[in-house]
Amino acid sequence: MTDHSLALLDGESAELLPTRQALGGITINNIVAVNLAIAVNAGGWHSNAIALANQWIGVR
Amino acid sequence: MTQPISPQSAPEAHALSSPAPTIAPVPDARSAEPASAPAGMDVPHRAEGVSLLGEYEGGGYDEPRYLVSRGDGQMVLLSRMLYAVAEAVGDDRTLEEVAELAGRAYGANLPPQAAHYLIEQKLQPLGLVTLGPPVAAAPRADPLLALALHRVLLPAKVVRRLAAIFAPLFAPVVVIVVALALVALDVWLLGTGHANLSIHQSIGSPALMLAVLGVLLANTLFHECGHAAGCHYGGGRPGAIGVGVLIVIPAFYTNVTDAYRLNRRGRLRTDLGGIYFNAVFAIILGAIYLATGFAAIPAVIVLIHLQMLQQLMPLVRMDGYYILGDLVGVPNLFEQIRPILRHTIFRREAERSVTNFRRGTRVTITVWVAIVVPVLVAALVNILIFLPGFFQTAMINVAHYWNLGFAGYHEGNAGVVAVALVSVVILLVPWLGIGSLLTRTVMKAVRLIIRRRNASAPRHRRAGQTGHQQRELVESDVRGAE
């Protein structure tokens, strides 16, 4: 009984909650508009820009 | 919104609203030996700025959980017994009185030593209640996969004004109209082929590119206003809007910590407010397109839809994560990964944090863990394997755009300069995020080692007693009660 009661006291939970930050990802890497001269994120994270003469938008 | 269990100034009203406890009763306090706390330490005090916010509504636990906010804004989720003790503290009540009041509110007898134990072991380390001098630096939640390098763009005061202005958009009739308008817009754009045509034709010049980026940034900021307005509509007080880096993704954020104290509906409204405002933004752009025929707009609307879908993924702390957490009633899903893995994979005995969930909640969280852990591990391995290649590519492109910017500057082409600068920033942000993540990981590891080392040393509890001695004292008190 004693150990049981102490175990119950130890089991009482107190949890720190993280700051709640509602995020809005700036997903500009969705646009992989490739232009040989002015591609904005040709080397951006996870983008696979290929320099082409044509304009295109790659959407992940 | 959640309501306090009882008025703080009315001791007789300190009764938890939930039914009698299901736990085994603690021995009768009246028959126990008097608490032997040293003089001057038997009157616990609530720490300055602590507010008891009442039940965390819509929780997925077997037993209700209760919210407390500290003076520094840190929210803490407490079990019923701890909340009863925290609520009983005050008005210079002695430990015996606190124990009696808390026990009565909880529905079981609580010896003063047990109350002392709970305060000293649970409430005091978190900076909620003190038995002696205040805790010098109460800990704060510091999740690893949180936003890093954040800076405030709009202070809370401004955000609250904006939230009040936009809050009427959450009136049910407006929500219905927006939903119908979005469906009509999508059907029209896809049905007429305007979206395809726009994607193939629209983007090509630096100026247009910057315009598209500017519109997407404005859309993301408006998304944040949606969270703030949703929080405000439910009765919460949104905080600042800022910018930071989530692992490798640059992101705006709104501090809606106050939404914890809203009911489930209010929290979900706050979570979905961002996506809802994206829909409003898309409809406004659609109206501009109808009026002007500006070719790039349908492509931007398509990109906004993709942003909305990305936000719904519950893998990292984007909107989908909070939506899932609020649907199952668990405010911090990432904290459940370790106990779930220990129980399901390593077959260890389930911790109380796991067994305290309702069955449906436990199943949902287990499925989420089964998905999110492999995905995050795979992403981490992918980053580590390809890190040198990513870095090399990024640096080559930084040099390229730097040179391009210079060339544009000498030619007097402001558009090229601006695009080149934006490109350089985009290329560098993920590395700032990775650097921050690595630094925090190392610091956390060091802190953990130090904490474990300190924990292995005898701990000074109170008035010369070690933890073992104090435990003995509680046990002897309980034996006396038996």
Coordinates of C-alpha atoms in Angstrom, one line a residue, chain B:
Chain B
M1 CA -13.1 28.9 -23.1
T2 CA -12.0 26.9 -20.1
Q3 CA -13.3 28.0 -16.7
P4 CA -11.4 27.8 -13.4
I5 CA -12.5 24.9 -11.2
S6 CA -13.4 27.2 -8.4
P7 CA -13.0 30.8 -7.3
Q8 CA -9.5 31.4 -5.9
S9 CA -10.8 33.4 -3.0
A10 CA -13.4 31.0 -1.7
P11 CA -11.8 28.1 0.1
E12 CA -15.1 26.3 0.5
A13 CA -15.6 26.3 -3.2
H14 CA -12.4 24.4 -3.8
A15 CA -14.1 21.3 -5.2
L16 CA -13.0 19.7 -8.4
S17 CA -15.9 19.4 -10.8
S18 CA -15.0 15.9 -12.0
P19 CA -16.3 12.8 -10.4
A20 CA -14.6 11.0 -7.5
P21 CA -11.1 9.7 -8.3
T22 CA -10.5 6.2 -9.4
I23 CA -7.0 6.0 -7.9
A24 CA -6.3 4.1 -4.7
P25 CA -6.9 6.4 -1.7
V26 CA -3.9 7.9 0.1
P27 CA -4.1 7.2 3.9
D28 CA -6.2 9.4 6.1
A29 CA -4.4 12.6 6.9
R30 CA -6.2 13.0 10.2
S31 CA -4.8 9.8 11.6
A32 CA -1.3 10.5 10.3
E33 CA 1.5 12.0 12.3
P34 CA 1.7 15.8 11.9
A35 CA 3.8 17.0 9.1
S36 CA 7.3 17.5 10.3
A37 CA 8.3 20.3 7.9
P38 CA 10.7 22.7 9.4
A39 CA 9.4 26.0 10.8
G40 CA 9.0 28.6 8.2
M41 CA 8.6 26.1 5.4
D42 CA 5.2 24.7 6.2
V43 CA 3.3 27.5 4.4
P44 CA 3.6 26.9 0.7
H45 CA 3.1 29.9 -1.7
R46 CA 2.0 30.1 -5.3
A47 CA 4.7 31.6 -7.4
E48 CA 4.2 35.2 -8.6
G49 CA 2.2 35.4 -11.8
V50 CA 0.9 31.9 -11.7
S51 CA -2.7 31.6 -13.0
L52 CA -4.9 28.5 -12.7
L53 CA -6.8 28.3 -15.9
G54 CA -9.0 25.3 -15.3
E55 CA -9.6 22.2 -17.3
Y56 CA -8.0 21.5 -20.6
E57 CA -11.1 20.9 -22.5
G58 CA -11.5 18.1 -25.0
G59 CA -8.4 16.2 -23.7
G60 CA -7.8 12.7 -24.8
Y61 CA -7.0 11.4 -21.3
D62 CA -8.8 9.0 -19.0
E63 CA -8.8 11.7 -16.3
P64 CA -9.1 15.4 -17.0
R65 CA -6.0 17.6 -17.2
Y66 CA -5.7 21.2 -16.0
L67 CA -3.9 24.2 -17.3
V68 CA -1.7 26.5 -15.3
S69 CA 0.2 29.5 -16.8
R70 CA 3.3 30.9 -15.2
G71 CA 4.2 34.6 -15.0
D72 CA 6.6 34.2 -18.0
G73 CA 3.8 32.8 -20.1
Q74 CA 4.9 29.1 -19.9
M75 CA 1.9 26.8 -19.9
V76 CA 1.9 23.7 -17.7
L77 CA -0.5 20.8 -17.9
L78 CA -1.3 19.2 -14.5
S79 CA -3.0 16.0 -13.4
R80 CA -6.1 16.4 -11.2
M81 CA -4.3 15.8 -7.9
L82 CA -1.5 18.3 -8.6
Y83 CA -4.0 20.9 -9.7
A84 CA -6.0 20.3 -6.6
V85 CA -2.8 20.9 -4.5
A86 CA -1.9 24.0 -6.5
E87 CA -5.4 25.4 -6.2
A88 CA -5.4 24.8 -2.4
V89 CA -2.2 26.8 -1.9
G90 CA -2.7 30.4 -1.0
D91 CA -4.1 32.7 1.7
D92 CA -1.2 31.6 4.0
R93 CA -2.7 28.2 4.4
T94 CA -0.4 25.7 6.2
L95 CA 0.7 22.5 4.6
E96 CA -1.9 20.7 6.7
E97 CA -4.7 22.9 5.5
V98 CA -3.5 22.6 1.9
A99 CA -3.5 18.9 2.2
E100 CA -7.0 18.8 3.7
L101 CA -8.4 21.2 1.1
A102 CA -6.7 19.4 -1.8
G103 CA -7.8 16.0 -0.5
R104 CA -11.4 17.2 -0.2
A105 CA -11.4 18.7 -3.7
Y106 CA -9.9 15.6 -5.1
G107 CA -12.1 13.3 -3.2
A108 CA -9.5 11.4 -1.2
N109 CA -7.6 11.9 1.9
L110 CA -4.2 13.4 1.4
P111 CA -1.6 13.4 4.3
P112 CA 0.4 16.6 4.7
Q113 CA 3.6 14.7 3.8
A114 CA 2.1 13.6 0.6
A115 CA 1.1 17.2 -0.3
H116 CA 4.6 18.3 0.7
Y117 CA 6.0 15.6 -1.5
L118 CA 3.9 16.6 -4.5
I119 CA 4.8 20.3 -4.1
E120 CA 8.5 19.6 -3.6
Q121 CA 8.9 17.0 -6.4
K122 CA 6.4 18.2 -9.0
L123 CA 5.2 21.8 -8.5
Q124 CA 8.2 23.6 -7.1
P125 CA 10.7 22.4 -9.8
L126 CA 8.3 23.9 -12.4
G127 CA 8.2 27.2 -10.7
L128 CA 4.5 26.9 -9.7
V129 CA 4.5 26.6 -5.9
T130 CA 7.3 27.2 -3.5
L131 CA 8.0 25.9 -0.1
G132 CA 11.1 28.0 0.5
P133 CA 12.8 30.6 -1.6
P134 CA 11.5 30.9 -5.2
V135 CA 13.0 28.7 -7.9
A136 CA 15.8 30.7 -9.5
A137 CA 15.2 29.7 -13.0
A138 CA 12.1 27.6 -13.7
P139 CA 12.5 25.4 -16.8
R140 CA 10.8 26.2 -20.0
A141 CA 9.7 23.7 -22.7
D142 CA 12.4 23.6 -25.4
P143 CA 11.4 21.2 -28.1
L144 CA 14.1 20.2 -30.6
L145 CA 12.0 20.5 -33.7
A146 CA 10.7 23.9 -33.0
L147 CA 11.2 27.2 -34.8
A148 CA 14.7 28.5 -34.6
L149 CA 16.3 31.9 -35.0
H150 CA 12.9 33.6 -34.6
R151 CA 12.5 37.4 -34.7
V152 CA 9.3 39.4 -34.1
L153 CA 7.9 41.3 -37.0
L154 CA 4.6 42.5 -35.5
P155 CA 4.3 42.9 -31.7
A156 CA 1.4 41.4 -29.9
K157 CA -0.4 44.8 -29.5
V158 CA -0.5 45.2 -33.3
V159 CA -1.4 41.6 -33.9
R160 CA -4.4 41.9 -31.5
R161 CA -5.7 44.9 -33.3
L162 CA -5.4 43.1 -36.7
A163 CA -7.0 40.0 -35.2
A164 CA -10.0 42.1 -34.0
I165 CA -10.4 43.6 -37.5
F166 CA -10.3 40.2 -39.2
A167 CA -12.2 38.2 -36.6
P168 CA -15.7 38.8 -38.3
L169 CA -14.5 36.6 -41.1
F170 CA -15.1 33.7 -38.8
A171 CA -18.8 34.3 -38.6
P172 CA -20.5 31.1 -39.8
V173 CA -22.3 32.7 -42.7
V174 CA -19.0 34.2 -44.0
V175 CA -17.2 30.9 -43.7
I176 CA -19.9 29.2 -45.8
V177 CA -19.7 31.9 -48.4
V178 CA -15.9 31.7 -48.6
A179 CA -16.0 27.9 -48.9
L180 CA -18.6 28.1 -51.8
A181 CA -16.6 30.9 -53.5
L182 CA -13.4 28.8 -53.3
V183 CA -15.0 25.8 -54.9
A184 CA -16.5 28.0 -57.6
L185 CA -13.1 29.6 -58.3
D186 CA -11.3 26.3 -58.5
V187 CA -13.9 24.7 -60.8
W188 CA -13.8 27.7 -63.0
L189 CA -9.9 27.9 -63.2
L190 CA -9.5 24.2 -63.8
G191 CA -12.5 23.9 -66.1
T192 CA -11.6 26.8 -68.4
G193 CA -7.8 25.9 -68.5
H194 CA -6.8 29.3 -67.1
A195 CA -4.6 27.7 -64.5
N196 CA -2.6 25.6 -67.0
L197 CA -2.2 28.5 -69.4
S198 CA -1.0 30.8 -66.6
I199 CA 1.6 28.3 -65.3
H200 CA 3.0 27.9 -68.8
Q201 CA 3.1 31.6 -69.7
S202 CA 3.4 33.7 -66.6
I203 CA 6.8 33.7 -65.1
G204 CA 9.9 34.8 -66.9
S205 CA 11.1 38.2 -66.0
P206 CA 12.8 39.3 -62.8
A207 CA 10.1 41.8 -62.0
L208 CA 7.3 39.3 -62.5
M209 CA 9.2 36.8 -60.4
L210 CA 9.6 39.3 -57.6
A211 CA 5.9 40.2 -57.8
V212 CA 5.0 36.5 -57.5
L213 CA 7.3 36.1 -54.5
G214 CA 5.9 39.2 -52.9
V215 CA 2.3 38.0 -53.4
L216 CA 3.2 34.6 -51.9
L217 CA 4.9 36.3 -48.9
A218 CA 1.8 38.5 -48.4
N219 CA -0.3 35.4 -48.6
T220 CA 1.8 33.7 -45.9
L221 CA 1.6 36.7 -43.6
F222 CA -2.2 36.8 -44.2
H223 CA -2.2 33.1 -43.2
E224 CA -0.7 34.2 -39.8
C225 CA -3.4 36.9 -39.4
G226 CA -5.9 34.0 -39.8
H227 CA -4.4 32.1 -36.9
A228 CA -4.4 35.3 -34.8
A229 CA -8.0 36.2 -35.8
G230 CA -9.2 32.6 -35.1
C231 CA -7.6 32.7 -31.7
H232 CA -9.2 36.1 -31.0
Y233 CA -12.7 35.0 -32.2
G234 CA -12.6 32.2 -29.6
G235 CA -11.7 34.5 -26.8
G236 CA -7.9 34.0 -26.8
R237 CA -5.2 36.6 -26.9
P238 CA -2.8 36.1 -29.8
G239 CA 0.8 37.1 -29.4
A240 CA 3.4 38.4 -31.8
I241 CA 3.9 37.5 -35.4
G242 CA 7.4 36.8 -36.4
V243 CA 9.7 34.9 -38.7
G244 CA 12.2 32.1 -38.2
V245 CA 13.4 28.8 -39.6
L246 CA 11.7 25.5 -39.1
I247 CA 14.5 22.9 -39.5
V248 CA 15.4 24.1 -43.0
I249 CA 12.2 25.9 -44.1
P250 CA 11.9 29.7 -43.5
A251 CA 8.5 30.3 -41.9
F252 CA 6.3 33.0 -40.4
Y253 CA 4.8 32.3 -37.0
T254 CA 2.0 33.6 -34.7
N255 CA 2.3 33.0 -31.0
V256 CA -1.1 31.5 -30.1
T257 CA 0.0 29.8 -26.9
D258 CA -3.1 31.3 -25.3
A259 CA -5.2 29.0 -27.5
Y260 CA -4.3 26.2 -25.1
R261 CA -7.0 27.5 -22.7
L262 CA -9.7 27.6 -25.4
N263 CA -12.0 24.7 -25.8
R264 CA -11.4 22.1 -28.6
R265 CA -13.5 24.1 -31.1
G266 CA -11.6 27.3 -30.3
R267 CA -8.3 25.6 -30.7
L268 CA -9.3 24.0 -34.0
R269 CA -10.5 27.4 -35.3
T270 CA -7.1 28.8 -34.4
D271 CA -5.4 25.9 -36.2
L272 CA -7.5 26.2 -39.3
G273 CA -7.6 30.0 -39.4
G274 CA -4.4 30.2 -41.4
I275 CA -5.6 27.9 -44.2
Y276 CA -9.0 29.6 -44.1
F277 CA -7.3 33.0 -44.7
N278 CA -5.3 31.5 -47.6
A279 CA -8.7 30.6 -49.1
V280 CA -9.9 34.2 -48.6
F281 CA -6.6 35.4 -50.2
A282 CA -7.1 33.1 -53.2
I283 CA -10.6 34.4 -53.7
I284 CA -9.5 38.0 -53.6
L285 CA -6.8 37.2 -56.2
G286 CA -9.4 35.4 -58.3
A287 CA -11.5 38.6 -58.2
I288 CA -8.5 40.7 -59.3
Y289 CA -7.9 38.2 -62.1
L290 CA -11.5 38.6 -63.3
A291 CA -11.1 42.3 -63.3
T292 CA -7.6 42.6 -64.8
G293 CA -6.8 39.3 -66.6
F294 CA -3.3 39.5 -65.2
A295 CA -1.7 36.3 -66.5
A296 CA 0.4 35.3 -63.4
I297 CA -2.6 35.2 -61.0
P298 CA -4.0 31.8 -61.7
A299 CA -0.5 30.3 -61.2
V300 CA -0.2 32.0 -57.9
I301 CA -3.7 30.7 -56.9
V302 CA -2.4 27.2 -57.7
L303 CA 0.6 27.7 -55.5
I304 CA -1.5 29.0 -52.7
H305 CA -3.5 25.7 -52.9
L306 CA -0.3 23.8 -52.6
Q307 CA 0.7 25.8 -49.6
M308 CA -2.6 25.0 -48.0
L309 CA -2.1 21.2 -48.6
Q310 CA 1.5 21.4 -47.3
Q311 CA 0.3 23.0 -44.1
L312 CA -2.0 20.1 -43.4
M313 CA 0.8 17.6 -43.1
P314 CA 1.1 16.6 -39.5
L315 CA 4.8 15.6 -39.6
V316 CA 6.4 18.8 -38.2
R317 CA 4.9 21.6 -36.3
M318 CA 2.8 23.0 -39.2
D319 CA -1.0 23.4 -39.0
G320 CA -1.7 19.7 -39.5
Y321 CA 0.3 18.8 -36.4
Y322 CA -1.8 21.1 -34.2
I323 CA -5.0 20.0 -35.9
L324 CA -4.3 16.4 -35.2
G325 CA -3.2 17.2 -31.6
D326 CA -6.4 19.0 -31.0
L327 CA -8.6 16.4 -32.6
V328 CA -7.2 13.7 -30.3
G329 CA -6.9 16.0 -27.4
V330 CA -3.2 15.8 -26.8
P331 CA -1.4 19.1 -26.8
N332 CA 2.2 17.9 -27.3
L333 CA 2.3 14.9 -29.7
F334 CA 6.1 14.9 -30.1
E335 CA 6.5 14.3 -26.3
Q336 CA 4.6 11.1 -26.8
I337 CA 7.1 9.5 -29.2
R338 CA 9.5 8.3 -26.6
P339 CA 7.0 6.6 -24.3
I340 CA 5.1 5.1 -27.3
L341 CA 8.2 3.7 -28.8
R342 CA 9.4 2.3 -25.5
H343 CA 6.1 0.5 -25.0
T344 CA 5.4 -0.7 -28.5
I345 CA 8.8 -1.3 -30.0
F346 CA 11.0 -2.1 -26.9
R347 CA 8.1 -3.8 -25.0
R348 CA 8.9 -1.9 -21.8
E349 CA 6.1 -1.4 -19.3
A350 CA 3.8 1.4 -20.4
E351 CA 4.5 4.7 -18.7
R352 CA 1.5 6.4 -17.0
S353 CA 1.7 9.0 -19.8
V354 CA 0.7 6.3 -22.2
T355 CA -1.8 4.4 -20.1
N356 CA -3.6 7.6 -19.2
F357 CA -4.8 8.1 -22.7
R358 CA -8.2 6.9 -23.8
R359 CA -8.0 3.8 -26.1
G360 CA -8.9 5.7 -29.3
T361 CA -6.4 8.4 -28.5
R362 CA -3.6 5.9 -27.8
V363 CA -4.3 4.1 -31.1
T364 CA -4.2 7.3 -33.1
I365 CA -1.0 8.5 -31.5
T366 CA 0.6 5.1 -32.0
V367 CA -0.3 5.2 -35.8
W368 CA 1.0 8.8 -36.0
V369 CA 4.3 7.7 -34.3
A370 CA 4.6 4.8 -36.7
I371 CA 4.4 7.2 -39.6
V372 CA 6.2 10.2 -38.4
V373 CA 9.3 8.5 -36.9
P374 CA 10.4 6.6 -40.1
V375 CA 9.7 9.7 -42.2
L376 CA 11.7 12.0 -40.0
V377 CA 14.5 9.5 -39.6
A378 CA 14.6 9.0 -43.4
A379 CA 14.7 12.8 -43.9
L380 CA 17.5 13.1 -41.4
V381 CA 19.5 10.3 -43.1
N382 CA 18.8 11.9 -46.5
I383 CA 20.1 15.2 -45.2
L384 CA 23.2 13.6 -43.7
I385 CA 24.1 11.6 -46.7
F386 CA 23.6 14.4 -49.2
L387 CA 24.8 17.2 -47.0
P388 CA 28.2 17.7 -48.6
G389 CA 26.6 17.7 -52.1
F390 CA 23.9 20.1 -51.0
F391 CA 26.5 22.4 -49.5
Q392 CA 28.6 22.3 -52.6
T393 CA 25.7 23.1 -54.8
A394 CA 24.5 25.8 -52.6
M395 CA 27.9 27.5 -52.4
I396 CA 28.3 27.3 -56.2
N397 CA 24.9 28.9 -56.6
V398 CA 25.6 31.6 -54.0
A399 CA 28.7 32.5 -55.9
H400 CA 26.7 32.5 -59.2
Y401 CA 24.0 34.8 -57.9
W402 CA 26.4 37.0 -56.2
N403 CA 28.2 37.5 -59.5
L404 CA 24.9 37.9 -61.2
G405 CA 23.9 40.6 -58.7
F406 CA 27.1 42.5 -59.4
A407 CA 26.6 42.2 -63.1
G408 CA 23.0 43.5 -62.7
Y409 CA 24.3 46.4 -60.5
H410 CA 26.9 47.5 -63.1
E411 CA 24.2 47.3 -65.8
G412 CA 21.8 49.3 -63.6
N413 CA 19.3 46.5 -63.7
A414 CA 17.6 46.7 -60.2
G415 CA 15.4 43.7 -61.0
V416 CA 18.3 41.3 -61.5
V417 CA 20.0 42.7 -58.4
A418 CA 16.9 42.1 -56.3
V419 CA 16.3 38.6 -57.6
A420 CA 20.0 37.7 -57.1
L421 CA 19.9 38.9 -53.5
V422 CA 16.7 37.0 -52.8
S423 CA 18.3 33.9 -54.3
V424 CA 21.3 34.2 -52.0
V425 CA 19.1 34.6 -49.0
I426 CA 17.0 31.5 -50.0
L427 CA 20.2 29.5 -50.5
L428 CA 21.6 30.5 -47.1
V429 CA 18.5 30.1 -44.9
P430 CA 18.5 26.3 -44.8
W431 CA 22.1 26.3 -43.6
L432 CA 21.3 28.7 -40.9
G433 CA 18.5 26.3 -39.8
I434 CA 20.8 23.3 -39.9
G435 CA 23.5 25.2 -37.9
S436 CA 20.9 26.1 -35.3
L437 CA 19.5 22.6 -35.1
L438 CA 23.0 21.1 -34.7
T439 CA 23.9 23.6 -32.0
R440 CA 20.7 23.0 -30.0
T441 CA 21.1 19.3 -30.3
V442 CA 24.7 19.4 -28.9
M443 CA 23.6 21.8 -26.1
K444 CA 20.6 19.6 -25.2
A445 CA 22.9 16.5 -25.1
V446 CA 25.4 18.4 -22.8
R447 CA 22.6 19.6 -20.5
L448 CA 21.2 16.0 -20.3
I449 CA 24.6 14.6 -19.4
I450 CA 25.1 17.3 -16.7
R451 CA 21.6 16.7 -15.3
R452 CA 22.1 12.9 -15.2
R453 CA 25.4 13.4 -13.4
N454 CA 23.9 15.8 -10.9
A455 CA 20.9 13.4 -10.4
S456 CA 23.3 10.5 -9.5
A457 CA 24.7 12.7 -6.7
P458 CA 22.8 12.8 -3.4
R459 CA 20.2 15.6 -3.7
H460 CA 19.7 18.2 -1.0
R461 CA 16.1 18.2 -0.2
R462 CA 15.1 20.3 2.8
A463 CA 16.8 21.1 6.0
G464 CA 19.5 18.6 5.6
Q465 CA 17.3 15.7 4.4
T466 CA 18.3 13.7 1.4
G467 CA 15.7 12.5 -1.1
H468 CA 16.0 9.0 0.4
Q469 CA 15.4 10.4 3.9
Q470 CA 12.4 12.4 2.8
R471 CA 11.0 9.3 1.0
E472 CA 11.4 7.4 4.2
L473 CA 9.6 10.1 6.1
V474 CA 6.6 9.9 3.7
E475 CA 6.6 6.2 3.9
S476 CA 6.7 6.2 7.7
D477 CA 3.9 8.8 7.7
V478 CA 1.8 6.6 5.4
R479 CA 2.6 3.5 7.6
G480 CA 1.4 5.5 10.6
A481 CA -1.8 6.2 8.8
E482 CA -2.3 2.5 8.1

